[in-house]
mmCIF file of C-alpha atoms and ligand atoms in Angstrom:
data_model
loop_
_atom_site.group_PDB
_atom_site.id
_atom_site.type_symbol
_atom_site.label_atom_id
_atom_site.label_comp_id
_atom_site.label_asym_id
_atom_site.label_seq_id
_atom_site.Cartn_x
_atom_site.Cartn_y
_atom_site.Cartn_z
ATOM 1 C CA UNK J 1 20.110 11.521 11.488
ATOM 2 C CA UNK J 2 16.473 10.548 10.438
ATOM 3 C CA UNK J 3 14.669 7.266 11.231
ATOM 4 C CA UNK J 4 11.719 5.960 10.570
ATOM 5 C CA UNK J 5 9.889 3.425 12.122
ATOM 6 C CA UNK J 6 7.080 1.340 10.816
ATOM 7 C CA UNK J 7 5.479 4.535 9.509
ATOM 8 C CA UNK J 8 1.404 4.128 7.101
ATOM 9 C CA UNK J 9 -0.605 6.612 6.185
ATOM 10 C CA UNK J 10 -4.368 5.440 5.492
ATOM 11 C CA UNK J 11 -6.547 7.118 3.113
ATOM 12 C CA UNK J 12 -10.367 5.810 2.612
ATOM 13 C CA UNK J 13 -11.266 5.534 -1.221
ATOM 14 C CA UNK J 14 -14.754 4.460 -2.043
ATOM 15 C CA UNK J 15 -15.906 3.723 1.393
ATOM 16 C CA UNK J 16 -12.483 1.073 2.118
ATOM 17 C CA UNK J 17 -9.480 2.254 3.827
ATOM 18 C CA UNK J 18 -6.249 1.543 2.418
ATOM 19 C CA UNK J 19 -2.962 2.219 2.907
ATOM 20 C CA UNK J 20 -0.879 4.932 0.758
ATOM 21 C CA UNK J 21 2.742 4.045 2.668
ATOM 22 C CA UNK J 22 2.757 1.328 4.815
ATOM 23 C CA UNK J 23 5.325 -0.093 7.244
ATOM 24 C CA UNK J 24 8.002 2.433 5.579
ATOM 25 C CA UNK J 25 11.112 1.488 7.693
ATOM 26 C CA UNK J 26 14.366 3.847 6.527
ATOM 27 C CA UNK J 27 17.195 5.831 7.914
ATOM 28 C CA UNK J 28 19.198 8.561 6.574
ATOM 29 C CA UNK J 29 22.515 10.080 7.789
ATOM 30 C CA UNK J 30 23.586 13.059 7.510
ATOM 31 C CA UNK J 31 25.628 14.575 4.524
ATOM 32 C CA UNK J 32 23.608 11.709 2.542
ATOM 33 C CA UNK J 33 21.674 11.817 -0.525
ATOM 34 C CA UNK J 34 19.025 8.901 -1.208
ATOM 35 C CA UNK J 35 16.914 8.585 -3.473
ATOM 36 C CA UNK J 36 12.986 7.204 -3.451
ATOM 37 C CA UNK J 37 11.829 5.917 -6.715
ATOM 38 C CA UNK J 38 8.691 4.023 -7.836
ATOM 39 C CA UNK J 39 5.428 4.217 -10.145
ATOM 40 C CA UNK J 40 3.137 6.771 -10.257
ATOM 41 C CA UNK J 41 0.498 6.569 -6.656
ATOM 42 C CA UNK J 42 2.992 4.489 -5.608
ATOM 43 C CA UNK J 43 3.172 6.668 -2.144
ATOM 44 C CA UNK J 44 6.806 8.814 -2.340
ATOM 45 C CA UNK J 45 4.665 12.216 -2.146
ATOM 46 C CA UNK J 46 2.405 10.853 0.774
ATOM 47 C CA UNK J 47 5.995 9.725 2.573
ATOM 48 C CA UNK J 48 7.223 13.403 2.055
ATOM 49 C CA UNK J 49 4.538 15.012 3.233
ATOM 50 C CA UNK J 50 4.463 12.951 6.533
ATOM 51 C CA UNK J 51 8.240 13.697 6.987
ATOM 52 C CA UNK J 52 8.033 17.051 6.013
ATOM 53 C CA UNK J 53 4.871 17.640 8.695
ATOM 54 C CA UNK J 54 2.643 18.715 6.314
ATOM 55 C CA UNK J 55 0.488 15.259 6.754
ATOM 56 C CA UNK J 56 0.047 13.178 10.304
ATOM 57 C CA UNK J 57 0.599 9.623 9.764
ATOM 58 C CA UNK J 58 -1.828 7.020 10.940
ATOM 59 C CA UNK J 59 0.707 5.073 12.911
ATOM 60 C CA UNK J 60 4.586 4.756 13.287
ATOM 61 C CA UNK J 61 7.492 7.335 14.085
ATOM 62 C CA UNK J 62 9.874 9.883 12.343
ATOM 63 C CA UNK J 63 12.618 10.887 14.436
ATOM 64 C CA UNK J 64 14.878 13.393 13.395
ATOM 65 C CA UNK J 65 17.884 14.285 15.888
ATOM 66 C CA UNK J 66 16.481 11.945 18.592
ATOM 67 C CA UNK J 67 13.216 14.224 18.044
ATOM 68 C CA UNK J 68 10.002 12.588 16.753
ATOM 69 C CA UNK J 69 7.777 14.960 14.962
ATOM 70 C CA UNK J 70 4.646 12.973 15.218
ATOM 71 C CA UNK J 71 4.380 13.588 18.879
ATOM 72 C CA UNK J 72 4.904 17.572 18.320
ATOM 73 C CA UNK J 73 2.044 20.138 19.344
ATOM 74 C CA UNK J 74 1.024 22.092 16.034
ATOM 75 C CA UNK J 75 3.007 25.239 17.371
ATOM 76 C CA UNK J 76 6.286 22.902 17.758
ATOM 77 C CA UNK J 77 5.483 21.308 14.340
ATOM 78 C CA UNK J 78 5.108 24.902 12.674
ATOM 79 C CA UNK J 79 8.820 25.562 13.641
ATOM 80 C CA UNK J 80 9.476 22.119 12.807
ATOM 81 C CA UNK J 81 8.449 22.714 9.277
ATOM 82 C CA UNK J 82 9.773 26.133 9.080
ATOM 83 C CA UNK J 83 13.152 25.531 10.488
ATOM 84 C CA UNK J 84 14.139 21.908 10.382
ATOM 85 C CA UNK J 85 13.181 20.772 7.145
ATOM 86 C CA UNK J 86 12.934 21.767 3.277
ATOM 87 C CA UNK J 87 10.808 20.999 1.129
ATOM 88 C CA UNK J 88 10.534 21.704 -2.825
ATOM 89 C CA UNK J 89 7.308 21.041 -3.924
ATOM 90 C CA UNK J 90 6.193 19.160 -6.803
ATOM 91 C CA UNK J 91 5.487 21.902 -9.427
ATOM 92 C CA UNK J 92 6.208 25.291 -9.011
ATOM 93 C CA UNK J 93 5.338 26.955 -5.636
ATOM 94 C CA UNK J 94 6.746 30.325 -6.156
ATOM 95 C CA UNK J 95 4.784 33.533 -4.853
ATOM 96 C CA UNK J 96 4.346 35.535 -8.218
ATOM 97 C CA UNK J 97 3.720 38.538 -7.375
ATOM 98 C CA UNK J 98 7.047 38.739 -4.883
ATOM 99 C CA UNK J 99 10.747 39.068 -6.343
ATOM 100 C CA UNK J 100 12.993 36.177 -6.481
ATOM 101 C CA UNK J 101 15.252 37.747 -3.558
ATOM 102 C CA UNK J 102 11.994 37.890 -1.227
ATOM 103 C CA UNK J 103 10.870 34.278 -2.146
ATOM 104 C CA UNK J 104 13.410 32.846 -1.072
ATOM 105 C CA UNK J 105 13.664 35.315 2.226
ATOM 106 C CA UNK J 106 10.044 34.225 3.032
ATOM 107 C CA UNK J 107 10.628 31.655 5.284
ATOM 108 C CA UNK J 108 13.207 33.244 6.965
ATOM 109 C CA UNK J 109 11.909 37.153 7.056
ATOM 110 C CA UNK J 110 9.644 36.203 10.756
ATOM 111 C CA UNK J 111 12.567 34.461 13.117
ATOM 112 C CA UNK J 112 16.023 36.462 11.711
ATOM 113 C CA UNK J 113 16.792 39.242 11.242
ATOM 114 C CA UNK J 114 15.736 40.732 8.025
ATOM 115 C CA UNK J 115 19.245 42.210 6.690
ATOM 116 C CA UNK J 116 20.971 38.725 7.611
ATOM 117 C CA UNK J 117 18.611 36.494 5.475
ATOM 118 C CA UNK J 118 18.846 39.040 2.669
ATOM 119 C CA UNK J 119 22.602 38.273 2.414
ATOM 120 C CA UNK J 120 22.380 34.933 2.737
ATOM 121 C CA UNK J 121 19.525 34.561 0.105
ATOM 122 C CA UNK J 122 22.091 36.254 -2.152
ATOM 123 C CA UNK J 123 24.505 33.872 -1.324
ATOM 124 C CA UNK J 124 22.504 31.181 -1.879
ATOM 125 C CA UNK J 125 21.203 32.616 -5.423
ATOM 126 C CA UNK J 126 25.250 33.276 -6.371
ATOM 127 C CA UNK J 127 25.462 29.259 -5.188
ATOM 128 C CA UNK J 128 22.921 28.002 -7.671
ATOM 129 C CA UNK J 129 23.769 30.234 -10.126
ATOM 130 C CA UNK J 130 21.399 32.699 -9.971
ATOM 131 C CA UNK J 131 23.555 36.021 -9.645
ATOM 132 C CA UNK J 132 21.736 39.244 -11.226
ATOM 133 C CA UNK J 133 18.372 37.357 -10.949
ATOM 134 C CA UNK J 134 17.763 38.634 -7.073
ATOM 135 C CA UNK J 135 15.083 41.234 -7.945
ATOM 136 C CA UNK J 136 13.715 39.325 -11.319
ATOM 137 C CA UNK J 137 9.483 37.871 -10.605
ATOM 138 C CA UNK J 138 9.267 34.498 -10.849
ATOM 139 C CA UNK J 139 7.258 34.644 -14.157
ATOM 140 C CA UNK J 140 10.600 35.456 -16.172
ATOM 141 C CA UNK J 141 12.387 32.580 -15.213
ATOM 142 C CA UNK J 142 12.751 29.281 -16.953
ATOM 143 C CA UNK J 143 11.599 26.186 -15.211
ATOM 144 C CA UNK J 144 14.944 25.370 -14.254
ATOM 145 C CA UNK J 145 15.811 28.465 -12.910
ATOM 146 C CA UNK J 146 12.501 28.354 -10.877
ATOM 147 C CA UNK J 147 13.332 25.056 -9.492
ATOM 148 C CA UNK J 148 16.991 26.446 -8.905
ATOM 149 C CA UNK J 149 15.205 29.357 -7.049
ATOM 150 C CA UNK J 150 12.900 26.691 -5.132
ATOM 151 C CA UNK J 151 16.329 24.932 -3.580
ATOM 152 C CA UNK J 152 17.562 28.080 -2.217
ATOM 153 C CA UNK J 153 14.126 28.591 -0.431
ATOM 154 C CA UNK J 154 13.975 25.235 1.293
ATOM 155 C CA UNK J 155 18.062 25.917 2.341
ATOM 156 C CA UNK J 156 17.566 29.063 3.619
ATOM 157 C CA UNK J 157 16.854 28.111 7.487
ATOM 158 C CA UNK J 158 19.685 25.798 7.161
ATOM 159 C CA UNK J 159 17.641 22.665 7.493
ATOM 160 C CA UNK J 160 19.031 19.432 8.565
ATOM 161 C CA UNK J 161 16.972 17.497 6.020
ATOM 162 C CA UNK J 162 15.945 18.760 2.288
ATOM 163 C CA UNK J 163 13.185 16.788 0.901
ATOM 164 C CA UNK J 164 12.811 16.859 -3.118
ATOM 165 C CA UNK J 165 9.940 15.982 -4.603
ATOM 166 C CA UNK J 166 10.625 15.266 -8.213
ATOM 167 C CA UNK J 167 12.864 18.310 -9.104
ATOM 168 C CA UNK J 168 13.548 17.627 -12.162
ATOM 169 C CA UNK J 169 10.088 16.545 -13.769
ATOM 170 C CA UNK J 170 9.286 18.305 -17.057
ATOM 171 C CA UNK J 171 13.424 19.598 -16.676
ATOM 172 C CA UNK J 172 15.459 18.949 -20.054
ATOM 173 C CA UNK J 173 18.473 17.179 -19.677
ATOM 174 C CA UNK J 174 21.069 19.841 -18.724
ATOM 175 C CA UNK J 175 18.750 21.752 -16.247
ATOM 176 C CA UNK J 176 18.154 18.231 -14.794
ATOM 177 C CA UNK J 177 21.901 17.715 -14.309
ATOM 178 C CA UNK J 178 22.154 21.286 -12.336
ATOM 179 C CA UNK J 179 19.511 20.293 -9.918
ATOM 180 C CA UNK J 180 21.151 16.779 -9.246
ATOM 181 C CA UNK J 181 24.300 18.094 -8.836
ATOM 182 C CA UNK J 182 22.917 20.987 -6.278
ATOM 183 C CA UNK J 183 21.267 18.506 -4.324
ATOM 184 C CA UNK J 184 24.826 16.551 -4.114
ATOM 185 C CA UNK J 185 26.662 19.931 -3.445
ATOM 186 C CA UNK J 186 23.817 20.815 -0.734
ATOM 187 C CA UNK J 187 24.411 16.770 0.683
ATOM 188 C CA UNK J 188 28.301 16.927 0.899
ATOM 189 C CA UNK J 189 27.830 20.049 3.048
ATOM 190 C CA UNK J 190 26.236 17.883 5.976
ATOM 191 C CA UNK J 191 22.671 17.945 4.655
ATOM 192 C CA UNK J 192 20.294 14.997 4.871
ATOM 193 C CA UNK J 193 18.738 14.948 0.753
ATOM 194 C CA UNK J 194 15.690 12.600 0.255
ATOM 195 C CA UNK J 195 14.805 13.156 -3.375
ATOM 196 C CA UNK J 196 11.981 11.574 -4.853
ATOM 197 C CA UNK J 197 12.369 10.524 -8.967
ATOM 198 C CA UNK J 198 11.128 9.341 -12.206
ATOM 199 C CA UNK J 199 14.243 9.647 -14.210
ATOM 200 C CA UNK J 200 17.261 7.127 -14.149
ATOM 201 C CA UNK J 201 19.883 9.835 -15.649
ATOM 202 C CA UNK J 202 19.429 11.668 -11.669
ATOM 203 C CA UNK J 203 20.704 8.103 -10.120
ATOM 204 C CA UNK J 204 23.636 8.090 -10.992
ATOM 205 C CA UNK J 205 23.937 11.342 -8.232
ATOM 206 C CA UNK J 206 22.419 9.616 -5.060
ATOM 207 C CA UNK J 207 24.118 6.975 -2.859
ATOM 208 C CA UNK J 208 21.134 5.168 -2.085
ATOM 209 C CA UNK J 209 18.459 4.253 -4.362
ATOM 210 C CA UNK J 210 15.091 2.915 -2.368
ATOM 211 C CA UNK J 211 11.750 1.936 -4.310
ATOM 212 C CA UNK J 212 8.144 2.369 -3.218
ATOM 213 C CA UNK J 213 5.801 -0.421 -4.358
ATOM 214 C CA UNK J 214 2.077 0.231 -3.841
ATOM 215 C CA UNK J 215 3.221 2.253 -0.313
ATOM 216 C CA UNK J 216 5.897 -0.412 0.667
ATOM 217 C CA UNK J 217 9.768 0.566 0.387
ATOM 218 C CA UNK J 218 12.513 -1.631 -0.768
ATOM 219 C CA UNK J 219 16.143 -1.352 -0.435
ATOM 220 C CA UNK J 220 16.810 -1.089 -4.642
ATOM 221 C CA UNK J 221 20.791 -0.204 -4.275
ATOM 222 C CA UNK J 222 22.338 0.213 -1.368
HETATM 223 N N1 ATP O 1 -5.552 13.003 0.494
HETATM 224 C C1 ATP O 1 -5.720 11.823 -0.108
HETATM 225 N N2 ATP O 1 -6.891 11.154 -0.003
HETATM 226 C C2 ATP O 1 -7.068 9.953 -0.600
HETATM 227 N N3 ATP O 1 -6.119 9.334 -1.320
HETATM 228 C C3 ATP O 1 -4.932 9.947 -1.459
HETATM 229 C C4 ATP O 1 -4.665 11.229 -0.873
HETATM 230 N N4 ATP O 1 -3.383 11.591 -1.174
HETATM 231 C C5 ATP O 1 -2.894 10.588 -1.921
HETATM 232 N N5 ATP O 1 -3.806 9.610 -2.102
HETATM 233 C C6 ATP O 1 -3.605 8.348 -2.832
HETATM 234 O O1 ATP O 1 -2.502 7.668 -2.249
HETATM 235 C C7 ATP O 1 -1.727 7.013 -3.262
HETATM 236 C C8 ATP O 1 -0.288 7.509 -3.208
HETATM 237 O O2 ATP O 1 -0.247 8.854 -3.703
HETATM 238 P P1 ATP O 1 1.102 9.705 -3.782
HETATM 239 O O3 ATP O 1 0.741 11.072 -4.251
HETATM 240 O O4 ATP O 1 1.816 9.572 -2.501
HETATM 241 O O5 ATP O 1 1.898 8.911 -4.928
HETATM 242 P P2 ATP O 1 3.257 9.281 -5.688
HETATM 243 O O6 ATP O 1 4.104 8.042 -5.662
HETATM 244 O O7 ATP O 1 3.836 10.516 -5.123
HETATM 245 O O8 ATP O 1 2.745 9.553 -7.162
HETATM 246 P P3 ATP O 1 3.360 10.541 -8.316
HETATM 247 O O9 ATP O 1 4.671 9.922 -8.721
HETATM 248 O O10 ATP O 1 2.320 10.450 -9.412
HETATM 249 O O11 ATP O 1 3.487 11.898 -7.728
HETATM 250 C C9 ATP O 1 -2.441 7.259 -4.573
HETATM 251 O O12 ATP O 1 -3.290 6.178 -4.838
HETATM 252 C C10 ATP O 1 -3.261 8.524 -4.299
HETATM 253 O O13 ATP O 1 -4.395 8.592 -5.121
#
């Protein structure tokens, strides 16, 4: 279960502070996929970033399992990052020069054992449907498939929250409709899935739509 409490994040533009997310209050349970949607600088990355740990927020709380990461040390926030949460990037984040097999081992190769998260990298490859593509280089691959390789690489720790950031920008529509419907699969096996969103064809997925406005979320759909 993640909550969050009265959570801003300040950024200072042109000598004035102001505020990128501000007040955010939201919870998600688990095996639930919501949706964040809203203009462009409207704050959803910012609101990742600060859930994911990548970012500290200026004020307010994230608590995820009756833990709140904003108190954390930056050695219990590493493992925080690395085993609690994943996150797909915006873009493509792939390490080119590795294969697809060892990207998505990466995270995993320094706390399990390195035979273990081999097998289950496969297994998450065969899930998204990328069978035969384990020792491929990420350069060969279609966007889709990338992104498709980016989702087994945030599962592979087993993380009790997935945070998308627009997975399916510059996606046609069918590669689109893979992701969404991996994100659902990954959901209605107990994961948390906040998935940030242009498009209004990936709604129709989610079970809770929620709108940023200039760094302030409403409920859109419950
Ligand atoms: N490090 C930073 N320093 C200053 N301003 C920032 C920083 N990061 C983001 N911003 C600003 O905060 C606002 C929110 O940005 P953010 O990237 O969260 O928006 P977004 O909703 O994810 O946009 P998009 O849909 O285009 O990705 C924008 O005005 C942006 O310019």
């Amino acid at each position: 279960m993640i909550k969050i409490d009265r959570l801003t994040k300040s950024f200072i533009r042109n000598g004035a502070e102001f505020p990128a997310v501000k007040e955010v209050v939201m919870s998600i349970e688990k095996g639930r996929l919501v949706a964040v949607i809203g203009q462009s600088g409207s704050g959803k990355t910012t609101l990742f970033n600060m859930i994911a740990g990548l970012i500290k927020p200026t004020s307010g709380i994230i608590t995820i399992n009756d833990k709140d990461i904003t108190t954390l040390s930056e050695k219990e926030l590493a493992k925080y990052r690395n085993q609690d949460v994943g996150y797909i990037l915006q873009g493509n984040s792939m390490l080119n020069n590795f294969t697809v097999l060892d990207n998505v081992c990466m995270p995993a190769y320094l706390s399990a054992c390195k035979e273990e998260v081999r097998l289950r990298a496969k297994e998450l490859l065969a899930e998204m449907g990328l069978k035969g593509y384990e020792n491929e280089y990420p350069k060969n691959l279609s966007g889709g498939e990338v992104k498709r390789v980016s989702i087994a690489r945030a599962m592979i720790n087993n993380p009790v929250l997935l945070l998308a950031d627009e997975p399916t920008s510059n996606l046609g529509p069918e590669n689109s409709r893979k992701v969404m419907e991996l994100l659902q699969k990954i959901s209605e096996n107990g994961t948390a899935v906040l998935v940030s969103t242009h498009e209004m064809e990936c709604l129709e997925y989610v079970d809770e739509i929620l709108k940023m406005q200039k760094g302030t979320l409403i409920k859109y759909r419950p």
